[in-house]
Amino acid sequence: MITNKFGLALEHDKSEVFHFDRSHSKDNPPVDLGYAPYTGATPLKPKLYWRYLGFYFDRKLTFTEHVRYYSTKALSTVKAMKMLGSSTRGLRPVQKRVLYRACVLPIVTYGFCLWYFAAACCKGALHHLSVMQRSAALWITGAFRTSPTGGVEALAGLPPINLLLRRLSEQADYRFATLTPTHP
């Protein structure tokens, strides 16, 4: 067995297989490891997504599951924040904006450097995030749901999500450029 040759032991509860593939097929065949219980009739079935340190990886490294997970989490946080008050009683719009920027944006931007960079195609991911930010802007301003997105975001004092991510990405690039060549 290959793992024994390298001095590694394959444990049953820690045997996860994930294969990154650039082909266009959706095929994700099971793997026969030649090691019980993953032989013959019960091969090891690869997962659709792999979660590591809070990042969700798929076979094509598109990060759609990562963005979907964190945008849904942020959207549910925004919807839960609606319980903090209405337009007549509760938090003022300035306080709501501070709460959104302090509690929701860190959830949304977790790991964005993996999938948002200059050459990345991320139109679908940005759509998920803009839906979440629209909901937050409506909550902050107390506007009707038929209000235009750009106007509500401007009244709430929120930049469009694509411009926010671009600014954060550029700031990360500048910080990276200031590191010394010997930095680990």
PDB file of N, CA, C and O in Angstrom, residues 35-97:
ATOM      1  N   TYR A  35      -7.891  -0.741   0.762  1.00  0.00           N
ATOM      2  CA  TYR A  35      -7.721  -0.809   2.205  1.00  0.00           C
ATOM      3  C   TYR A  35      -9.099  -0.889   2.819  1.00  0.00           C
ATOM      4  O   TYR A  35      -9.941  -0.044   2.548  1.00  0.00           O
ATOM      5  N   ALA A  36      -9.350  -1.905   3.612  1.00  0.00           N
ATOM      6  CA  ALA A  36     -10.671  -2.110   4.214  1.00  0.00           C
ATOM      7  C   ALA A  36     -11.011  -0.917   5.088  1.00  0.00           C
ATOM      8  O   ALA A  36     -10.150  -0.382   5.761  1.00  0.00           O
ATOM      9  N   PRO A  37     -12.179  -0.411   5.115  1.00  0.00           N
ATOM     10  CA  PRO A  37     -13.423  -0.853   4.487  1.00  0.00           C
ATOM     11  C   PRO A  37     -13.673  -0.232   3.120  1.00  0.00           C
ATOM     12  O   PRO A  37     -14.780  -0.276   2.623  1.00  0.00           O
ATOM     13  N   TYR A  38     -12.669   0.369   2.491  1.00  0.00           N
ATOM     14  CA  TYR A  38     -12.869   1.047   1.211  1.00  0.00           C
ATOM     15  C   TYR A  38     -12.367   0.216   0.042  1.00  0.00           C
ATOM     16  O   TYR A  38     -11.528   0.634  -0.729  1.00  0.00           O
ATOM     17  N   THR A  39     -12.891  -0.976  -0.094  1.00  0.00           N
ATOM     18  CA  THR A  39     -12.521  -1.858  -1.192  1.00  0.00           C
ATOM     19  C   THR A  39     -13.773  -2.421  -1.841  1.00  0.00           C
ATOM     20  O   THR A  39     -14.834  -2.491  -1.223  1.00  0.00           O
ATOM     21  N   GLY A  40     -13.642  -2.836  -3.090  1.00  0.00           N
ATOM     22  CA  GLY A  40     -14.685  -3.571  -3.801  1.00  0.00           C
ATOM     23  C   GLY A  40     -16.049  -2.916  -3.797  1.00  0.00           C
ATOM     24  O   GLY A  40     -16.286  -1.926  -4.473  1.00  0.00           O
ATOM     25  N   ALA A  41     -16.968  -3.492  -3.006  1.00  0.00           N
ATOM     26  CA  ALA A  41     -18.364  -3.054  -3.021  1.00  0.00           C
ATOM     27  C   ALA A  41     -18.590  -1.744  -2.259  1.00  0.00           C
ATOM     28  O   ALA A  41     -19.601  -1.089  -2.466  1.00  0.00           O
ATOM     29  N   THR A  42     -17.660  -1.366  -1.390  1.00  0.00           N
ATOM     30  CA  THR A  42     -17.841  -0.131  -0.605  1.00  0.00           C
ATOM     31  C   THR A  42     -16.657   0.819  -0.807  1.00  0.00           C
ATOM     32  O   THR A  42     -15.878   1.061   0.111  1.00  0.00           O
ATOM     33  N   PRO A  43     -16.516   1.377  -2.008  1.00  0.00           N
ATOM     34  CA  PRO A  43     -15.399   2.318  -2.220  1.00  0.00           C
ATOM     35  C   PRO A  43     -15.658   3.645  -1.521  1.00  0.00           C
ATOM     36  O   PRO A  43     -16.777   3.942  -1.100  1.00  0.00           O
ATOM     37  N   LEU A  44     -14.619   4.415  -1.402  1.00  0.00           N
ATOM     38  CA  LEU A  44     -14.708   5.725  -0.758  1.00  0.00           C
ATOM     39  C   LEU A  44     -15.313   6.719  -1.744  1.00  0.00           C
ATOM     40  O   LEU A  44     -14.837   6.878  -2.864  1.00  0.00           O
ATOM     41  N   LYS A  45     -16.381   7.378  -1.322  1.00  0.00           N
ATOM     42  CA  LYS A  45     -17.061   8.342  -2.191  1.00  0.00           C
ATOM     43  C   LYS A  45     -16.561   9.750  -1.866  1.00  0.00           C
ATOM     44  O   LYS A  45     -16.708  10.207  -0.743  1.00  0.00           O
ATOM     45  N   PRO A  46     -15.992  10.437  -2.838  1.00  0.00           N
ATOM     46  CA  PRO A  46     -15.518  11.808  -2.593  1.00  0.00           C
ATOM     47  C   PRO A  46     -16.672  12.751  -2.294  1.00  0.00           C
ATOM     48  O   PRO A  46     -17.774  12.600  -2.822  1.00  0.00           O
ATOM     49  N   LYS A  47     -16.421  13.737  -1.458  1.00  0.00           N
ATOM     50  CA  LYS A  47     -17.440  14.717  -1.110  1.00  0.00           C
ATOM     51  C   LYS A  47     -17.546  15.773  -2.212  1.00  0.00           C
ATOM     52  O   LYS A  47     -16.618  15.975  -2.988  1.00  0.00           O
ATOM     53  N   LEU A  48     -18.693  16.449  -2.249  1.00  0.00           N
ATOM     54  CA  LEU A  48     -18.869  17.538  -3.210  1.00  0.00           C
ATOM     55  C   LEU A  48     -18.107  18.781  -2.768  1.00  0.00           C
ATOM     56  O   LEU A  48     -17.568  19.523  -3.598  1.00  0.00           O
ATOM     57  N   TYR A  49     -18.073  19.015  -1.461  1.00  0.00           N
ATOM     58  CA  TYR A  49     -17.386  20.182  -0.906  1.00  0.00           C
ATOM     59  C   TYR A  49     -16.485  19.726   0.219  1.00  0.00           C
ATOM     60  O   TYR A  49     -16.793  18.799   0.947  1.00  0.00           O
ATOM     61  N   TRP A  50     -15.389  20.437   0.357  1.00  0.00           N
ATOM     62  CA  TRP A  50     -14.433  20.140   1.420  1.00  0.00           C
ATOM     63  C   TRP A  50     -14.295  21.390   2.258  1.00  0.00           C
ATOM     64  O   TRP A  50     -14.005  22.479   1.750  1.00  0.00           O
ATOM     65  N   ARG A  51     -14.514  21.264   3.562  1.00  0.00           N
ATOM     66  CA  ARG A  51     -14.410  22.404   4.465  1.00  0.00           C
ATOM     67  C   ARG A  51     -13.097  22.302   5.227  1.00  0.00           C
ATOM     68  O   ARG A  51     -12.824  21.306   5.896  1.00  0.00           O
ATOM     69  N   TYR A  52     -12.309  23.346   5.133  1.00  0.00           N
ATOM     70  CA  TYR A  52     -11.027  23.381   5.811  1.00  0.00           C
ATOM     71  C   TYR A  52     -10.814  24.794   6.331  1.00  0.00           C
ATOM     72  O   TYR A  52     -10.806  25.756   5.559  1.00  0.00           O
ATOM     73  N   LEU A  53     -10.670  24.937   7.644  1.00  0.00           N
ATOM     74  CA  LEU A  53     -10.473  26.213   8.320  1.00  0.00           C
ATOM     75  C   LEU A  53     -11.569  27.227   7.978  1.00  0.00           C
ATOM     76  O   LEU A  53     -11.318  28.421   7.874  1.00  0.00           O
ATOM     77  N   GLY A  54     -12.778  26.741   7.797  1.00  0.00           N
ATOM     78  CA  GLY A  54     -13.896  27.620   7.506  1.00  0.00           C
ATOM     79  C   GLY A  54     -14.041  27.979   6.048  1.00  0.00           C
ATOM     80  O   GLY A  54     -14.939  28.722   5.679  1.00  0.00           O
ATOM     81  N   PHE A  55     -13.181  27.475   5.189  1.00  0.00           N
ATOM     82  CA  PHE A  55     -13.272  27.712   3.749  1.00  0.00           C
ATOM     83  C   PHE A  55     -13.905  26.497   3.098  1.00  0.00           C
ATOM     84  O   PHE A  55     -13.572  25.364   3.424  1.00  0.00           O
ATOM     85  N   TYR A  56     -14.790  26.740   2.150  1.00  0.00           N
ATOM     86  CA  TYR A  56     -15.450  25.660   1.425  1.00  0.00           C
ATOM     87  C   TYR A  56     -14.844  25.562   0.028  1.00  0.00           C
ATOM     88  O   TYR A  56     -14.930  26.497  -0.762  1.00  0.00           O
ATOM     89  N   PHE A  57     -14.245  24.412  -0.250  1.00  0.00           N
ATOM     90  CA  PHE A  57     -13.623  24.169  -1.545  1.00  0.00           C
ATOM     91  C   PHE A  57     -14.492  23.209  -2.339  1.00  0.00           C
ATOM     92  O   PHE A  57     -15.019  22.243  -1.788  1.00  0.00           O
ATOM     93  N   ASP A  58     -14.631  23.446  -3.637  1.00  0.00           N
ATOM     94  CA  ASP A  58     -15.268  22.475  -4.508  1.00  0.00           C
ATOM     95  C   ASP A  58     -14.214  21.964  -5.493  1.00  0.00           C
ATOM     96  O   ASP A  58     -13.068  22.400  -5.470  1.00  0.00           O
ATOM     97  N   ARG A  59     -14.599  21.039  -6.357  1.00  0.00           N
ATOM     98  CA  ARG A  59     -13.626  20.403  -7.243  1.00  0.00           C
ATOM     99  C   ARG A  59     -13.001  21.369  -8.233  1.00  0.00           C
ATOM    100  O   ARG A  59     -11.878  21.185  -8.674  1.00  0.00           O
ATOM    101  N   LYS A  60     -13.720  22.390  -8.625  1.00  0.00           N
ATOM    102  CA  LYS A  60     -13.230  23.328  -9.632  1.00  0.00           C
ATOM    103  C   LYS A  60     -12.615  24.588  -9.022  1.00  0.00           C
ATOM    104  O   LYS A  60     -12.200  25.482  -9.745  1.00  0.00           O
ATOM    105  N   LEU A  61     -12.614  24.680  -7.704  1.00  0.00           N
ATOM    106  CA  LEU A  61     -12.120  25.853  -6.987  1.00  0.00           C
ATOM    107  C   LEU A  61     -12.857  27.125  -7.429  1.00  0.00           C
ATOM    108  O   LEU A  61     -12.253  28.173  -7.656  1.00  0.00           O
ATOM    109  N   THR A  62     -14.181  27.035  -7.536  1.00  0.00           N
ATOM    110  CA  THR A  62     -14.981  28.203  -7.901  1.00  0.00           C
ATOM    111  C   THR A  62     -15.454  28.957  -6.670  1.00  0.00           C
ATOM    112  O   THR A  62     -15.882  30.097  -6.781  1.00  0.00           O
ATOM    113  N   PHE A  63     -15.436  28.332  -5.511  1.00  0.00           N
ATOM    114  CA  PHE A  63     -15.815  28.930  -4.231  1.00  0.00           C
ATOM    115  C   PHE A  63     -17.277  29.364  -4.188  1.00  0.00           C
ATOM    116  O   PHE A  63     -17.646  30.225  -3.412  1.00  0.00           O
ATOM    117  N   THR A  64     -18.108  28.770  -5.026  1.00  0.00           N
ATOM    118  CA  THR A  64     -19.534  29.115  -5.004  1.00  0.00           C
ATOM    119  C   THR A  64     -20.171  28.684  -3.694  1.00  0.00           C
ATOM    120  O   THR A  64     -21.013  29.402  -3.152  1.00  0.00           O
ATOM    121  N   GLU A  65     -19.796  27.528  -3.187  1.00  0.00           N
ATOM    122  CA  GLU A  65     -20.365  27.059  -1.919  1.00  0.00           C
ATOM    123  C   GLU A  65     -19.899  27.945  -0.771  1.00  0.00           C
ATOM    124  O   GLU A  65     -20.657  28.232   0.148  1.00  0.00           O
ATOM    125  N   HIS A  66     -18.660  28.389  -0.792  1.00  0.00           N
ATOM    126  CA  HIS A  66     -18.125  29.274   0.252  1.00  0.00           C
ATOM    127  C   HIS A  66     -18.913  30.582   0.288  1.00  0.00           C
ATOM    128  O   HIS A  66     -19.365  31.016   1.347  1.00  0.00           O
ATOM    129  N   VAL A  67     -19.104  31.187  -0.868  1.00  0.00           N
ATOM    130  CA  VAL A  67     -19.827  32.457  -0.937  1.00  0.00           C
ATOM    131  C   VAL A  67     -21.288  32.254  -0.558  1.00  0.00           C
ATOM    132  O   VAL A  67     -21.867  33.069   0.161  1.00  0.00           O
ATOM    133  N   ARG A  68     -21.897  31.169  -1.040  1.00  0.00           N
ATOM    134  CA  ARG A  68     -23.289  30.901  -0.718  1.00  0.00           C
ATOM    135  C   ARG A  68     -23.479  30.714   0.779  1.00  0.00           C
ATOM    136  O   ARG A  68     -24.396  31.271   1.378  1.00  0.00           O
ATOM    137  N   TYR A  69     -22.576  29.969   1.407  1.00  0.00           N
ATOM    138  CA  TYR A  69     -22.685  29.708   2.841  1.00  0.00           C
ATOM    139  C   TYR A  69     -22.578  31.002   3.648  1.00  0.00           C
ATOM    140  O   TYR A  69     -23.414  31.286   4.507  1.00  0.00           O
ATOM    141  N   TYR A  70     -21.551  31.798   3.370  1.00  0.00           N
ATOM    142  CA  TYR A  70     -21.333  33.000   4.170  1.00  0.00           C
ATOM    143  C   TYR A  70     -22.314  34.122   3.835  1.00  0.00           C
ATOM    144  O   TYR A  70     -22.655  34.919   4.699  1.00  0.00           O
ATOM    145  N   SER A  71     -22.790  34.197   2.591  1.00  0.00           N
ATOM    146  CA  SER A  71     -23.806  35.209   2.290  1.00  0.00           C
ATOM    147  C   SER A  71     -25.136  34.835   2.932  1.00  0.00           C
ATOM    148  O   SER A  71     -25.861  35.711   3.415  1.00  0.00           O
ATOM    149  N   THR A  72     -25.458  33.547   2.991  1.00  0.00           N
ATOM    150  CA  THR A  72     -26.674  33.106   3.678  1.00  0.00           C
ATOM    151  C   THR A  72     -26.574  33.359   5.173  1.00  0.00           C
ATOM    152  O   THR A  72     -27.541  33.799   5.812  1.00  0.00           O
ATOM    153  N   LYS A  73     -25.402  33.109   5.728  1.00  0.00           N
ATOM    154  CA  LYS A  73     -25.184  33.373   7.151  1.00  0.00           C
ATOM    155  C   LYS A  73     -25.326  34.864   7.458  1.00  0.00           C
ATOM    156  O   LYS A  73     -25.947  35.255   8.450  1.00  0.00           O
ATOM    157  N   ALA A  74     -24.786  35.698   6.600  1.00  0.00           N
ATOM    158  CA  ALA A  74     -24.892  37.144   6.798  1.00  0.00           C
ATOM    159  C   ALA A  74     -26.328  37.619   6.608  1.00  0.00           C
ATOM    160  O   ALA A  74     -26.804  38.487   7.346  1.00  0.00           O
ATOM    161  N   LEU A  75     -27.032  37.045   5.638  1.00  0.00           N
ATOM    162  CA  LEU A  75     -28.423  37.427   5.409  1.00  0.00           C
ATOM    163  C   LEU A  75     -29.299  37.058   6.601  1.00  0.00           C
ATOM    164  O   LEU A  75     -30.148  37.840   7.027  1.00  0.00           O
ATOM    165  N   SER A  76     -29.071  35.891   7.178  1.00  0.00           N
ATOM    166  CA  SER A  76     -29.842  35.509   8.362  1.00  0.00           C
ATOM    167  C   SER A  76     -29.480  36.401   9.557  1.00  0.00           C
ATOM    168  O   SER A  76     -30.333  36.694  10.395  1.00  0.00           O
ATOM    169  N   THR A  77     -28.237  36.867   9.618  1.00  0.00           N
ATOM    170  CA  THR A  77     -27.848  37.809  10.672  1.00  0.00           C
ATOM    171  C   THR A  77     -28.574  39.135  10.495  1.00  0.00           C
ATOM    172  O   THR A  77     -29.068  39.719  11.466  1.00  0.00           O
ATOM    173  N   VAL A  78     -28.661  39.602   9.253  1.00  0.00           N
ATOM    174  CA  VAL A  78     -29.379  40.860   8.978  1.00  0.00           C
ATOM    175  C   VAL A  78     -30.854  40.710   9.330  1.00  0.00           C
ATOM    176  O   VAL A  78     -31.453  41.599   9.945  1.00  0.00           O
ATOM    177  N   LYS A  79     -31.436  39.579   8.969  1.00  0.00           N
ATOM    178  CA  LYS A  79     -32.857  39.362   9.279  1.00  0.00           C
ATOM    179  C   LYS A  79     -33.081  39.267  10.788  1.00  0.00           C
ATOM    180  O   LYS A  79     -34.117  39.698  11.293  1.00  0.00           O
ATOM    181  N   ALA A  80     -32.120  38.716  11.503  1.00  0.00           N
ATOM    182  CA  ALA A  80     -32.241  38.660  12.958  1.00  0.00           C
ATOM    183  C   ALA A  80     -32.090  40.042  13.578  1.00  0.00           C
ATOM    184  O   ALA A  80     -32.689  40.335  14.622  1.00  0.00           O
ATOM    185  N   MET A  81     -31.317  40.900  12.943  1.00  0.00           N
ATOM    186  CA  MET A  81     -31.142  42.257  13.454  1.00  0.00           C
ATOM    187  C   MET A  81     -32.420  43.077  13.347  1.00  0.00           C
ATOM    188  O   MET A  81     -32.562  44.083  14.040  1.00  0.00           O
ATOM    189  N   LYS A  82     -33.336  42.667  12.486  1.00  0.00           N
ATOM    190  CA  LYS A  82     -34.600  43.389  12.346  1.00  0.00           C
ATOM    191  C   LYS A  82     -35.415  43.347  13.626  1.00  0.00           C
ATOM    192  O   LYS A  82     -36.293  44.169  13.836  1.00  0.00           O
ATOM    193  N   MET A  83     -35.105  42.398  14.492  1.00  0.00           N
ATOM    194  CA  MET A  83     -35.815  42.304  15.771  1.00  0.00           C
ATOM    195  C   MET A  83     -35.370  43.387  16.760  1.00  0.00           C
ATOM    196  O   MET A  83     -35.987  43.553  17.801  1.00  0.00           O
ATOM    197  N   LEU A  84     -34.300  44.085  16.430  1.00  0.00           N
ATOM    198  CA  LEU A  84     -33.770  45.089  17.358  1.00  0.00           C
ATOM    199  C   LEU A  84     -34.581  46.372  17.384  1.00  0.00           C
ATOM    200  O   LEU A  84     -34.335  47.221  18.228  1.00  0.00           O
ATOM    201  N   GLY A  85     -35.500  46.529  16.481  1.00  0.00           N
ATOM    202  CA  GLY A  85     -36.339  47.723  16.526  1.00  0.00           C
ATOM    203  C   GLY A  85     -36.972  48.013  15.195  1.00  0.00           C
ATOM    204  O   GLY A  85     -36.543  47.525  14.160  1.00  0.00           O
ATOM    205  N   SER A  86     -37.990  48.840  15.208  1.00  0.00           N
ATOM    206  CA  SER A  86     -38.675  49.242  13.990  1.00  0.00           C
ATOM    207  C   SER A  86     -38.270  50.662  13.629  1.00  0.00           C
ATOM    208  O   SER A  86     -37.358  51.239  14.225  1.00  0.00           O
ATOM    209  N   SER A  87     -38.989  51.263  12.656  1.00  0.00           N
ATOM    210  CA  SER A  87     -38.634  52.618  12.232  1.00  0.00           C
ATOM    211  C   SER A  87     -39.106  53.664  13.242  1.00  0.00           C
ATOM    212  O   SER A  87     -38.622  54.791  13.243  1.00  0.00           O
ATOM    213  N   THR A  88     -40.056  53.309  14.102  1.00  0.00           N
ATOM    214  CA  THR A  88     -40.555  54.280  15.080  1.00  0.00           C
ATOM    215  C   THR A  88     -39.907  54.116  16.444  1.00  0.00           C
ATOM    216  O   THR A  88     -39.896  55.042  17.241  1.00  0.00           O
ATOM    217  N   ARG A  89     -39.371  52.949  16.701  1.00  0.00           N
ATOM    218  CA  ARG A  89     -38.790  52.694  18.017  1.00  0.00           C
ATOM    219  C   ARG A  89     -37.620  51.729  17.874  1.00  0.00           C
ATOM    220  O   ARG A  89     -37.700  50.747  17.159  1.00  0.00           O
ATOM    221  N   GLY A  90     -36.552  52.002  18.546  1.00  0.00           N
ATOM    222  CA  GLY A  90     -35.396  51.120  18.463  1.00  0.00           C
ATOM    223  C   GLY A  90     -34.149  51.885  18.091  1.00  0.00           C
ATOM    224  O   GLY A  90     -33.967  53.042  18.480  1.00  0.00           O
ATOM    225  N   LEU A  91     -33.308  51.259  17.312  1.00  0.00           N
ATOM    226  CA  LEU A  91     -32.031  51.854  16.928  1.00  0.00           C
ATOM    227  C   LEU A  91     -32.214  52.925  15.855  1.00  0.00           C
ATOM    228  O   LEU A  91     -33.094  52.823  15.000  1.00  0.00           O
ATOM    229  N   ARG A  92     -31.350  53.922  15.886  1.00  0.00           N
ATOM    230  CA  ARG A  92     -31.341  54.947  14.846  1.00  0.00           C
ATOM    231  C   ARG A  92     -30.601  54.386  13.625  1.00  0.00           C
ATOM    232  O   ARG A  92     -29.802  53.452  13.748  1.00  0.00           O
ATOM    233  N   PRO A  93     -30.819  54.948  12.442  1.00  0.00           N
ATOM    234  CA  PRO A  93     -30.137  54.447  11.240  1.00  0.00           C
ATOM    235  C   PRO A  93     -28.610  54.449  11.353  1.00  0.00           C
ATOM    236  O   PRO A  93     -27.950  53.546  10.845  1.00  0.00           O
ATOM    237  N   VAL A  94     -28.051  55.442  12.022  1.00  0.00           N
ATOM    238  CA  VAL A  94     -26.592  55.488  12.189  1.00  0.00           C
ATOM    239  C   VAL A  94     -26.117  54.294  13.016  1.00  0.00           C
ATOM    240  O   VAL A  94     -25.102  53.663  12.695  1.00  0.00           O
ATOM    241  N   GLN A  95     -26.848  53.957  14.054  1.00  0.00           N
ATOM    242  CA  GLN A  95     -26.491  52.810  14.885  1.00  0.00           C
ATOM    243  C   GLN A  95     -26.662  51.500  14.118  1.00  0.00           C
ATOM    244  O   GLN A  95     -25.862  50.573  14.269  1.00  0.00           O
ATOM    245  N   LYS A  96     -27.696  51.434  13.288  1.00  0.00           N
ATOM    246  CA  LYS A  96     -27.913  50.228  12.474  1.00  0.00           C
ATOM    247  C   LYS A  96     -26.761  50.038  11.487  1.00  0.00           C
ATOM    248  O   LYS A  96     -26.297  48.922  11.276  1.00  0.00           O
ATOM    249  N   ARG A  97     -26.295  51.146  10.900  1.00  0.00           N
ATOM    250  CA  ARG A  97     -25.180  51.063   9.952  1.00  0.00           C
ATOM    251  C   ARG A  97     -23.908  50.584  10.644  1.00  0.00           C
ATOM    252  O   ARG A  97     -23.183  49.740  10.131  1.00  0.00           O
TER     253      ARG A  97
END
